[in-house]
mmCIF file of C-alpha atoms in Angstrom:
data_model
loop_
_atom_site.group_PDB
_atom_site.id
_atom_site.type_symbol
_atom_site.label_atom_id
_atom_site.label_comp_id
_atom_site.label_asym_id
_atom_site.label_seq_id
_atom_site.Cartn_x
_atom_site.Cartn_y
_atom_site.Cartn_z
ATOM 1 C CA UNK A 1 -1.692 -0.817 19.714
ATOM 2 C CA UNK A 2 -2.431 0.983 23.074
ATOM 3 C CA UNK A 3 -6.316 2.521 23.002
ATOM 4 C CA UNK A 4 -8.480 4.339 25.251
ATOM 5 C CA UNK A 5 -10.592 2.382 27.344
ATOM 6 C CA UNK A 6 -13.896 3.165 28.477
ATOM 7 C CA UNK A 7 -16.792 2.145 30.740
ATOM 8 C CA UNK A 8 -19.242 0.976 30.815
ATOM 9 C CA UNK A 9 -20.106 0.816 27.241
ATOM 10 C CA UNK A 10 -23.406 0.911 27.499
ATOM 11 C CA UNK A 11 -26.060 2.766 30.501
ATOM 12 C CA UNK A 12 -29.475 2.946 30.985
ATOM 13 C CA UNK A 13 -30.949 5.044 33.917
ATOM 14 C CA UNK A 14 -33.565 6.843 34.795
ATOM 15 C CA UNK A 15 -34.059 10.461 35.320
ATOM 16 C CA UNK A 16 -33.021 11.677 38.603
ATOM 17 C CA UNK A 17 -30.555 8.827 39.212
ATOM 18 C CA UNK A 18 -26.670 8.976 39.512
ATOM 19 C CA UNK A 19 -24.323 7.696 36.719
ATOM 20 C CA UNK A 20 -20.747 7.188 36.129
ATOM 21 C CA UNK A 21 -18.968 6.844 33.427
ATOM 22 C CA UNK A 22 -14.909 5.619 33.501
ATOM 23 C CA UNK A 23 -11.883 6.423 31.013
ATOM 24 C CA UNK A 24 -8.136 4.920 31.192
ATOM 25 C CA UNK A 25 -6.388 7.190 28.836
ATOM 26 C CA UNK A 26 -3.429 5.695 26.885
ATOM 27 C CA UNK A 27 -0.350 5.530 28.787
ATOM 28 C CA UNK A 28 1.557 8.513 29.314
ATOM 29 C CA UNK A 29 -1.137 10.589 27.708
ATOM 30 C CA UNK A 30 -0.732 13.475 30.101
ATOM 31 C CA UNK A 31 -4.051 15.501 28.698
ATOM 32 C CA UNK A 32 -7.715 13.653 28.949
ATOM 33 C CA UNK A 33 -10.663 14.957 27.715
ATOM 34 C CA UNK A 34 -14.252 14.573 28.172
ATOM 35 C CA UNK A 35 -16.844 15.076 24.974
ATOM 36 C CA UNK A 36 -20.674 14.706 24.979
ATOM 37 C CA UNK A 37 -21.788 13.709 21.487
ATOM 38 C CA UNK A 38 -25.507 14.092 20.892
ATOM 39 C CA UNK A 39 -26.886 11.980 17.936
ATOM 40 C CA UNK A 40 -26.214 13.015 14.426
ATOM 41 C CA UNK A 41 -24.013 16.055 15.644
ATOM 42 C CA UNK A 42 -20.012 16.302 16.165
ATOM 43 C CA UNK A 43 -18.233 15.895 19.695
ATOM 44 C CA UNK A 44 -18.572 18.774 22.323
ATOM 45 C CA UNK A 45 -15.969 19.791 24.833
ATOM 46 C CA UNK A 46 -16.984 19.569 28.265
ATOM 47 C CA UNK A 47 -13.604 19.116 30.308
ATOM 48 C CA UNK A 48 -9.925 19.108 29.536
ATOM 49 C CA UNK A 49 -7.551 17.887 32.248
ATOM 50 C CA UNK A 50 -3.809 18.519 31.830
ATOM 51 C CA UNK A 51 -2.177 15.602 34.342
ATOM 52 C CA UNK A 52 -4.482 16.126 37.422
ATOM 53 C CA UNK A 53 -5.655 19.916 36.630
ATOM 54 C CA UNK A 54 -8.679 21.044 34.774
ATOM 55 C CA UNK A 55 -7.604 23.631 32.476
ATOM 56 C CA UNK A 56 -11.511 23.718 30.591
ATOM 57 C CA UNK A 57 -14.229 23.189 32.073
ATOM 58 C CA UNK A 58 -16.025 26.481 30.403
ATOM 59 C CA UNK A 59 -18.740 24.249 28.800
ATOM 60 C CA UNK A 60 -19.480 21.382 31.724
ATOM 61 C CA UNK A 61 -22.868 21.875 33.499
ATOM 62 C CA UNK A 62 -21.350 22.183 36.805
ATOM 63 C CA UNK A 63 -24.686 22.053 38.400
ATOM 64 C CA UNK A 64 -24.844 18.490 37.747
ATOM 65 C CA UNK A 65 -21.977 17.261 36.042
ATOM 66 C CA UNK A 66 -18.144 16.731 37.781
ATOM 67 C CA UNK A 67 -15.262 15.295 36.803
ATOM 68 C CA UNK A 68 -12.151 13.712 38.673
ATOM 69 C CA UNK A 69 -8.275 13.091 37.320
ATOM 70 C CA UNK A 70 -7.367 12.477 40.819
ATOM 71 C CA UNK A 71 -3.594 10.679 40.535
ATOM 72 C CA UNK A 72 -3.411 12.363 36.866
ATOM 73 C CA UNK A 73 -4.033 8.794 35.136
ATOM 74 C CA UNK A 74 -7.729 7.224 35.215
ATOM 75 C CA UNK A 75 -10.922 9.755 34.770
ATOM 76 C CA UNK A 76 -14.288 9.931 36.111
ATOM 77 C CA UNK A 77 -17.455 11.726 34.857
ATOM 78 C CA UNK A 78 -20.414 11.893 37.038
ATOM 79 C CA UNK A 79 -24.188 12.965 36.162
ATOM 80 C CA UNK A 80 -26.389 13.552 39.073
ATOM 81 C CA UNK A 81 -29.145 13.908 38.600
ATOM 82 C CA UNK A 82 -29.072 12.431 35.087
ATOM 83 C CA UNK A 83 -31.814 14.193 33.029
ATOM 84 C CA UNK A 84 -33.832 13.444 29.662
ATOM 85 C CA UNK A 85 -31.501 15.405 27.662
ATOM 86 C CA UNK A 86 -28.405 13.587 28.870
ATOM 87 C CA UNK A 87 -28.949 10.941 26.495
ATOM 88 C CA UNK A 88 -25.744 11.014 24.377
ATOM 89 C CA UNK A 89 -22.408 9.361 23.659
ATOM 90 C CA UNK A 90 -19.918 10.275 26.224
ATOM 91 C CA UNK A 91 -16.681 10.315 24.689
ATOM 92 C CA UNK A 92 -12.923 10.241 26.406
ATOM 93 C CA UNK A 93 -10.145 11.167 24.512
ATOM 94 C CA UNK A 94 -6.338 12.156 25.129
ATOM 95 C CA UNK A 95 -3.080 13.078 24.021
ATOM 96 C CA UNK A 96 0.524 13.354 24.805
ATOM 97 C CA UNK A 97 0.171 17.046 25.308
ATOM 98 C CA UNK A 98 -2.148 19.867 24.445
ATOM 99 C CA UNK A 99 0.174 21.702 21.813
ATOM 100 C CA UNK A 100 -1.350 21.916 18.836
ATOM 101 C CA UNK A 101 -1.144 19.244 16.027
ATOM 102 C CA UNK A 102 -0.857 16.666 18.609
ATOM 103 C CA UNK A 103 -3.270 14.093 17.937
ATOM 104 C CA UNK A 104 -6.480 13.076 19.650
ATOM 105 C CA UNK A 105 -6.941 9.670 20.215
ATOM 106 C CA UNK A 106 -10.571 8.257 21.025
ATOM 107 C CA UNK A 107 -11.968 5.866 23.260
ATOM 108 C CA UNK A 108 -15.059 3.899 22.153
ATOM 109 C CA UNK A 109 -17.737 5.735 24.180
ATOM 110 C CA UNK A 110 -20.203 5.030 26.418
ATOM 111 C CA UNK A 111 -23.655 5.431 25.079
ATOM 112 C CA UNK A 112 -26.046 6.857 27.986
ATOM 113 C CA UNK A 113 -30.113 6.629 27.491
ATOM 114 C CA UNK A 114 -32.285 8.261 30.347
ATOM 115 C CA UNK A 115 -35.685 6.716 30.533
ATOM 116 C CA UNK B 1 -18.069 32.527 15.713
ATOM 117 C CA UNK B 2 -15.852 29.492 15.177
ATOM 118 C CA UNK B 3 -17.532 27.449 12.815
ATOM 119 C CA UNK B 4 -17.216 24.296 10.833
ATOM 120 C CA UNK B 5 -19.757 23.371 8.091
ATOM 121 C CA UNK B 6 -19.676 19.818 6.331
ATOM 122 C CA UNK B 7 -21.700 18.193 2.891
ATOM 123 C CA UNK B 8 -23.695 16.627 1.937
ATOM 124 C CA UNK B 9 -25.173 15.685 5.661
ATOM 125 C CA UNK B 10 -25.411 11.919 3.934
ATOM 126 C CA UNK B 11 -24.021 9.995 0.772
ATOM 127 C CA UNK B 12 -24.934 6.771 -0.481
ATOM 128 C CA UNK B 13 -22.641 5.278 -3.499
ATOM 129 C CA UNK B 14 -21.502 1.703 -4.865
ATOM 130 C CA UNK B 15 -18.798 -0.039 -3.568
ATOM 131 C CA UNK B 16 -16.064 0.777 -5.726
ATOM 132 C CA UNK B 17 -16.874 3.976 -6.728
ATOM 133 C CA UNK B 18 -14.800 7.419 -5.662
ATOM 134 C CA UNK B 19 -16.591 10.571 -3.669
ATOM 135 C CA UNK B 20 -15.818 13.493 -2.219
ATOM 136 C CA UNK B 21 -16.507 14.944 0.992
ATOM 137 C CA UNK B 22 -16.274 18.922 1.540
ATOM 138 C CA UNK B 23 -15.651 21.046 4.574
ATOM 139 C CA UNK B 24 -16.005 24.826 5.129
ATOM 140 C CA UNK B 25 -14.345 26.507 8.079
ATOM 141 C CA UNK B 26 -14.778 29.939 9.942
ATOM 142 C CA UNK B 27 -11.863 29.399 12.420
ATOM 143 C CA UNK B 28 -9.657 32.037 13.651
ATOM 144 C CA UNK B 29 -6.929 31.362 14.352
ATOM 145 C CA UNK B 30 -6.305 28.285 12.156
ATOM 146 C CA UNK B 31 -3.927 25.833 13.660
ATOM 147 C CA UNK B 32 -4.729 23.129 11.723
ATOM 148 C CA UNK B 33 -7.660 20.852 10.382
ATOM 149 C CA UNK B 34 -8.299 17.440 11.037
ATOM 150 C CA UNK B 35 -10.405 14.406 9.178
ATOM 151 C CA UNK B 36 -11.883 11.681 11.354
ATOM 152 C CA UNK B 37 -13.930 8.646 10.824
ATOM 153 C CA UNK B 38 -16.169 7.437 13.483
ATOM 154 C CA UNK B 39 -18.022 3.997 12.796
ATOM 155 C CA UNK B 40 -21.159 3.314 14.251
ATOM 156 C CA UNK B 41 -21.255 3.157 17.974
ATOM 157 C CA UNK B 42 -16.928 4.235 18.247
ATOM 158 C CA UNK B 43 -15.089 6.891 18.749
ATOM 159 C CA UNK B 44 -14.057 8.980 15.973
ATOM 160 C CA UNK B 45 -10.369 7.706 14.301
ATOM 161 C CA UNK B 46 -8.239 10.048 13.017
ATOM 162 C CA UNK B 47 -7.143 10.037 9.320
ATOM 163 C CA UNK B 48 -5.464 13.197 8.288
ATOM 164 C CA UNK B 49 -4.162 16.179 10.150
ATOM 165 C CA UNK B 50 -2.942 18.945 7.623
ATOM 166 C CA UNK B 51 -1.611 22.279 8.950
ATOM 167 C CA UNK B 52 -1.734 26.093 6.899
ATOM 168 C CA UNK B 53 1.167 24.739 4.914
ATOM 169 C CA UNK B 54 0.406 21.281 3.709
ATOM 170 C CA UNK B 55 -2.887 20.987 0.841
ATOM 171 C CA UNK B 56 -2.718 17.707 0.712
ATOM 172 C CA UNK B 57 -2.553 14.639 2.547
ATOM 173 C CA UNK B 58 -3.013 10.859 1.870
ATOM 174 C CA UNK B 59 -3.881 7.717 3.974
ATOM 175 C CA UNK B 60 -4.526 5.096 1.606
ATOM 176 C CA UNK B 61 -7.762 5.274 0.078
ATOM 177 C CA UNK B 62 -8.521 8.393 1.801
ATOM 178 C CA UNK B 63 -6.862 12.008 0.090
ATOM 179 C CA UNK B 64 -7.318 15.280 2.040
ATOM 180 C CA UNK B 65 -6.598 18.462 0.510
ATOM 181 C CA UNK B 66 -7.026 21.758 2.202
ATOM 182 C CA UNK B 67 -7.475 25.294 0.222
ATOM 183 C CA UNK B 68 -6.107 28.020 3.444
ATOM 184 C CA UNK B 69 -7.199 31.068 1.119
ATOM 185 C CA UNK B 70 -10.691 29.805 1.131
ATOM 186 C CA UNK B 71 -10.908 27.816 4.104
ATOM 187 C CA UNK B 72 -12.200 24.889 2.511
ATOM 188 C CA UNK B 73 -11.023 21.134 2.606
ATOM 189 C CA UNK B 74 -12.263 18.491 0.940
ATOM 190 C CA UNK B 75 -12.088 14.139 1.324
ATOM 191 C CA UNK B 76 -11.548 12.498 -1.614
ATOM 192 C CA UNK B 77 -12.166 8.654 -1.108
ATOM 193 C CA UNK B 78 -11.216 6.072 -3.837
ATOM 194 C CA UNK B 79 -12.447 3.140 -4.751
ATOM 195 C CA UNK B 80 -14.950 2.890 -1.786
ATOM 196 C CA UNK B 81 -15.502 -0.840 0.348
ATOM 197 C CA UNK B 82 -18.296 -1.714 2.207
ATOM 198 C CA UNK B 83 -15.728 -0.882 5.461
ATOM 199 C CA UNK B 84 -15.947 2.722 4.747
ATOM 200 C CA UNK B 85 -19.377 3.183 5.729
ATOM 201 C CA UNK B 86 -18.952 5.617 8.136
ATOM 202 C CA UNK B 87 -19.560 9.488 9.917
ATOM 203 C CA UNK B 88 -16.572 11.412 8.304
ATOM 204 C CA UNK B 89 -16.112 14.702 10.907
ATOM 205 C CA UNK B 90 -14.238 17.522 9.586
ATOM 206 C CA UNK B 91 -12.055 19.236 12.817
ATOM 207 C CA UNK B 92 -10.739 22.356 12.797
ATOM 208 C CA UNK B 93 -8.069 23.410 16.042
ATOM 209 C CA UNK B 94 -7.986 27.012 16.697
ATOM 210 C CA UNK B 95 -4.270 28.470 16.876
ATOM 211 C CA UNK B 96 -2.759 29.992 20.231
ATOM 212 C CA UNK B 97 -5.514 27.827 22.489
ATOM 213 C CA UNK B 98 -4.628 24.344 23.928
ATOM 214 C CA UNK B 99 -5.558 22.086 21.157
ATOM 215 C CA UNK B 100 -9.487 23.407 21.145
ATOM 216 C CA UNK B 101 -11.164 21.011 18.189
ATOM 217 C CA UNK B 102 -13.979 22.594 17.049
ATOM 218 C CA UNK B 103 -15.801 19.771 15.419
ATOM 219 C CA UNK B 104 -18.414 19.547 12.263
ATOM 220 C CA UNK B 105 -21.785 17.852 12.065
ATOM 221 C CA UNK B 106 -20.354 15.002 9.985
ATOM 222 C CA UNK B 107 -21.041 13.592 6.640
ATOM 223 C CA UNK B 108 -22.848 10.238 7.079
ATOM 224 C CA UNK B 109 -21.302 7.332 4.071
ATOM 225 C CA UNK B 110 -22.964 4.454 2.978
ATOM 226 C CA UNK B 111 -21.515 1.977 0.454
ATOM 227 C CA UNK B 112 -23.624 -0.619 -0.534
ATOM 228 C CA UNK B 113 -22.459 -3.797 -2.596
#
């Protein structure tokens, strides 16, 4: 069964420092999203990409966060600088198509902690 | 504001027992709502999706039903195993907008033996 793949799953940094985090959404998933899950709370939107666009970035900290779709495929989240508060699950998700009723499917997540 | 409310926070039963999860939603407009279950350190699986039409849905163990009049759903899980330890998340999507989730706190499940 085809997943979401993330990396890594796992990242320690400190603050101040870069970090990266990668998503392969499942094939021919044209819409990818990006979702910062703090501990004990439920997933939060921070970008939507339809193929290569953004179409939601309304709640991404632009000041330090970004976020690539470049060829419409593979994703990439930056942090920089990464701050205390950062610490979270980073999750990627995507879908055939951003109608509604179409199903979400989730990557694993990559767990960030900022020392 | 969109909102979506889930109890209890946290559950502990016996394996083999039944429970019931509940979610309250202030969405507008309602698309459709959503149960997920996210182990430990994944991401969140879907289980159900049930639109204004449907009030109940089954996967297995798991039962959702959904009450549109007064925006309430509720999980129903029967004859629990250790495997459904779990967050449950209750997910509303808002109608009209590009599949917008807007996701609930989660109730944590434990099933001990």
């Amino acid at each position: 069964e085809a997943e979401v793949a993330q990396s890594p799953r796992y990242k320690i940094t400190e603050k101040s420092q870069a970090v990266a985090f990668w998503c392969d959404p499942i094939s021919g998933h044209a819409t990818l999203y990006w979702y910062r899950q703090i501990l004990g709370q439920g997933p939060e939107l921070l970008v939507q990409f339809q193929d290569e666009s953004v179409v939601d970035d309304s709640q991404l900290p632009k000041d330090r966060f970004s976020a690539e779709r470049l060829k419409g495929v593979d994703s990439t989240l930056k942090i920089q600088p990464a701050e205390l508060g950062d610490s979270a699950m980073y999750l990627c998700a995507s879908s055939l198509g951003d109608r509604e009723k179409v199903a979400q499917y989730f990557g694993p997540g990559t767990r960030l902690l900022v020392l | 504001k969109n909102q979506v409310e889930q109890s209890p926070q946290s559950l502990i039963i016996l394996e083999g027992k039944n429970c019931t999860l509940q979610c309250n939603y202030t969405v507008s407009p309602f698309s459709n709502l959503r149960w997920y279950k996210q182990d430990t350190g994944r991401g969140p699986v879907s289980l159900t999706i049930m639109t204004f039409s449907e009030n109940t849905k089954s996967n297995g163990r798991y039962t959702a039903t959904l009450d549109a009049d007064t925006k309430q759903s509720s999980l129903h899980i029967t004859a629990s195993q250790l495997s459904d330890s779990a967050s449950y998340i209750c997910v509303v999507s808002v109608g009209g907008a590009t599949n917008k989730l807007i996701f609930g706190t989660g109730t944590l499940l434990a099933v001990q033996p």
